[in-house]
Amino acid sequence: MNRVKASAPGKVHLIGEHSVVYGEPAIIAAVGRRVTVEASRAQYNQVIDRAMDREEKFSVKEALGIADRLDRLWKEGDKKGDFSEMFKLFKENYLKAVVGKILQVLDTGGGVHLKVTSDLKPGAGMGSSAAFAVAAVRAISEVYGIELSLEKVNDIAYQLEKFAHGKPSGGDNAACCFGGLIWFKKGEPPVIKSLRDEVPYRLEGFVLVYTGKPEKTTGELVQHVKNLKADFRNSRVKILGDSTRDMLEVLEAKDMDEVAKLMNVAQKNLKELGVSTDRIDNISEKVRDIGGAAKLCGAGGGGIMLCWHRDSEKLIKTLKDMGEKPMEADLGVPGVRIENKTGSE
Ligand code: PMV
């Protein structure tokens, strides 16, 4: 193909964040906002990233060199239990690293031109880096006529997530790649199960609200929860775990009122764990007052909130009246896909 456009959705935690750290399950949803990558073959790589407003040109050799160095640094980091050197190199060479790793694994022999656009908010816990990785793997493999299973696309994206996070759970890239809802449980290996059979439909009428850049990192917020008194923490973790199991049941029954109730239970317990903010509390209270549901997503401390009301117009009006900027998005949307392709093989 001369030119291929692929897209992948972002993700949000429907329920189970934080408690997942203590071995409880979580449900991660592909969300109806996507990263799109348009690829064509080229000898010299060029990436025009409209999402981040940056543009870079670099040789295939340079990109492969970065990927090899990152592979080495990951192994060293794993031994030392400290990935900081790898994180630094990855951050400084992000686009080269993504392209380099994909060219390396696919053994393309040549380079690519990529155009990237996104309707995800970067750094908001929406899996924008995982979605970019997944879409880029799919677009580049297609443009080189290399057939890849979804599992293989997911696996390459996971290798990129390892450069970004050291030892990530793999839940984000799975949601962005396979789409729908993902049942996730930590472990060696983790459980990453698509809920395509249990929940074969899209969850409509959800609204996202960005509540600002979190002041603390995910690691710091996880640590905050760890530092709480064990009894206090464990009782909330148990409620969150039970709510996640119940969530699967009510989703199977397509009972949205119960889904909403469980979202509110999750928010209450996440607040008690100390990962909410005044702005999030305020929004969740107002949305509950009109009979809806609202919860923080992911680590918390700001970031994206997930809201739902049977009457989404009413929900959107309530949020706008508060000065927020609601974004409509379905959950459980399709995973990575080819949007279009032009030219011959
Ligand atoms: O904020 P995110 O999207 O990185 O999600 C973090 C979710 C936690 O449960 C808080 C941590 C984790 O590793 O699962």
Short mmCIF file of C-alpha atoms in Angstrom, two decimals, residues 30-170:
data_model
loop_
_atom_site.label_atom_id
_atom_site.label_comp_id
_atom_site.label_asym_id
_atom_site.label_seq_id
_atom_site.Cartn_x
_atom_site.Cartn_y
_atom_site.Cartn_z
CA ALA A 30 -11.69 1.49 25.13
CA VAL A 31 -13.07 5.02 24.85
CA GLY A 32 -14.52 6.68 21.75
CA ARG A 33 -11.71 9.16 21.22
CA ARG A 34 -8.91 8.01 18.99
CA VAL A 35 -5.33 8.51 17.86
CA THR A 36 -4.90 8.34 14.09
CA VAL A 37 -1.64 7.52 12.31
CA GLU A 38 -1.26 7.90 8.56
CA ALA A 39 1.76 6.06 7.20
CA SER A 40 3.61 5.79 3.92
CA ARG A 41 6.95 4.18 3.14
CA ALA A 42 10.05 6.37 2.95
CA GLN A 43 13.80 5.93 3.01
CA TYR A 44 14.27 8.75 5.52
CA ASN A 45 11.82 8.82 8.46
CA GLN A 46 9.62 11.83 9.03
CA VAL A 47 7.01 12.17 11.77
CA ILE A 48 4.56 15.05 11.81
CA ASP A 49 2.83 14.85 15.16
CA ARG A 50 -0.10 17.29 15.08
CA ALA A 51 -1.26 16.10 18.50
CA MET A 52 1.92 17.25 20.21
CA ASP A 53 2.76 19.93 17.65
CA ARG A 54 6.17 18.55 16.76
CA GLU A 55 7.93 17.35 13.67
CA GLU A 56 11.07 15.25 13.34
CA LYS A 57 13.22 13.76 10.61
CA PHE A 58 15.71 10.99 11.29
CA SER A 59 17.40 8.11 9.52
CA VAL A 60 16.38 4.47 9.84
CA LYS A 61 19.81 3.72 11.31
CA GLU A 62 19.36 6.36 14.02
CA ALA A 63 15.91 5.04 14.95
CA LEU A 64 17.11 1.43 15.10
CA GLY A 65 20.09 2.52 17.20
CA ILE A 66 17.79 4.13 19.79
CA ALA A 67 15.59 1.02 19.88
CA ASP A 68 18.63 -1.21 20.47
CA ARG A 69 19.93 1.04 23.24
CA LEU A 70 16.52 1.06 24.92
CA ASP A 71 16.36 -2.75 24.75
CA ARG A 72 19.71 -2.90 26.52
CA LEU A 73 18.75 -0.29 29.10
CA TRP A 74 15.50 -2.12 29.85
CA LYS A 75 17.42 -5.32 30.65
CA GLU A 76 19.91 -3.42 32.81
CA GLY A 77 17.09 -1.53 34.53
CA ASP A 78 15.26 -4.75 35.26
CA LYS A 79 18.39 -6.16 36.94
CA LYS A 80 19.07 -2.98 38.93
CA GLY A 81 15.43 -2.32 39.73
CA ASP A 82 15.92 1.21 38.37
CA PHE A 83 14.81 2.23 34.90
CA SER A 84 15.69 5.93 35.18
CA GLU A 85 18.38 5.86 32.49
CA MET A 86 16.00 4.21 30.06
CA PHE A 87 13.18 6.64 30.91
CA LYS A 88 15.49 9.56 30.16
CA LEU A 89 16.59 8.21 26.77
CA PHE A 90 13.01 7.34 25.83
CA LYS A 91 11.67 10.77 26.77
CA GLU A 92 14.40 12.58 24.86
CA ASN A 93 13.93 10.42 21.74
CA TYR A 94 10.27 9.52 21.92
CA LEU A 95 9.35 9.55 18.23
CA LYS A 96 12.62 7.94 17.13
CA ALA A 97 12.14 5.24 19.74
CA VAL A 98 8.57 4.43 18.72
CA VAL A 99 9.42 4.29 15.02
CA GLY A 100 12.73 2.50 15.68
CA LYS A 101 11.19 -0.26 17.78
CA ILE A 102 8.46 -0.90 15.21
CA LEU A 103 10.91 -0.96 12.26
CA GLN A 104 13.20 -3.24 14.29
CA VAL A 105 10.51 -5.80 15.18
CA LEU A 106 8.89 -5.76 11.74
CA ASP A 107 12.27 -5.81 10.00
CA THR A 108 10.94 -3.47 7.31
CA GLY A 109 14.30 -2.59 5.82
CA GLY A 110 13.02 0.95 5.13
CA GLY A 111 11.56 3.90 6.96
CA VAL A 112 8.23 5.70 7.18
CA HIS A 113 6.47 9.01 6.93
CA LEU A 114 3.91 9.33 9.70
CA LYS A 115 1.21 11.91 10.32
CA VAL A 116 -0.29 11.73 13.79
CA THR A 117 -3.52 13.33 14.96
CA SER A 118 -5.36 12.70 18.19
CA ASP A 119 -8.49 13.58 20.03
CA LEU A 120 -7.10 12.26 23.31
CA LYS A 121 -5.74 14.49 25.99
CA PRO A 122 -2.09 13.55 26.56
CA GLY A 123 -1.03 12.95 30.14
CA ALA A 124 -4.61 12.61 31.37
CA GLY A 125 -4.55 8.86 32.04
CA MET A 126 -6.35 8.15 28.76
CA GLY A 127 -3.67 5.85 27.38
CA SER A 128 -2.58 8.25 24.65
CA SER A 129 0.91 6.73 24.39
CA ALA A 130 -0.48 3.19 24.22
CA ALA A 131 -3.05 4.24 21.58
CA PHE A 132 -0.32 5.91 19.52
CA ALA A 133 1.87 2.82 19.74
CA VAL A 134 -0.96 0.50 18.72
CA ALA A 135 -2.07 2.68 15.79
CA ALA A 136 1.52 3.18 14.59
CA VAL A 137 2.26 -0.57 14.64
CA ARG A 138 -0.92 -1.28 12.68
CA ALA A 139 -0.32 1.47 10.10
CA ILE A 140 3.37 0.65 9.55
CA SER A 141 2.82 -3.10 9.25
CA GLU A 142 0.03 -2.55 6.71
CA VAL A 143 2.05 -0.09 4.62
CA TYR A 144 4.82 -2.70 4.41
CA GLY A 145 2.34 -5.47 3.60
CA ILE A 146 3.22 -7.39 6.78
CA GLU A 147 0.34 -9.39 8.21
CA LEU A 148 0.11 -9.18 11.98
CA SER A 149 -2.37 -10.74 14.36
CA LEU A 150 -3.97 -8.42 16.91
CA GLU A 151 -1.99 -10.30 19.58
CA LYS A 152 1.25 -9.40 17.82
CA VAL A 153 0.20 -5.73 17.43
CA ASN A 154 -0.55 -5.73 21.14
CA ASP A 155 2.78 -7.35 21.93
CA ILE A 156 4.81 -4.73 20.03
CA ALA A 157 2.83 -1.90 21.63
CA TYR A 158 3.53 -3.51 25.02
CA GLN A 159 7.26 -3.47 24.29
CA LEU A 160 6.94 0.29 23.72
CA GLU A 161 4.98 0.69 26.93
CA LYS A 162 7.88 -1.00 28.71
CA PHE A 163 10.17 1.82 27.54
CA ALA A 164 7.71 4.36 28.95
CA HIS A 165 6.88 2.62 32.24
CA GLY A 166 9.48 -0.05 32.95
CA LYS A 167 7.13 -2.81 34.02
CA PRO A 168 3.66 -1.73 32.93
CA SER A 169 0.65 -3.92 33.53
CA GLY A 170 -0.19 -4.24 29.84
#
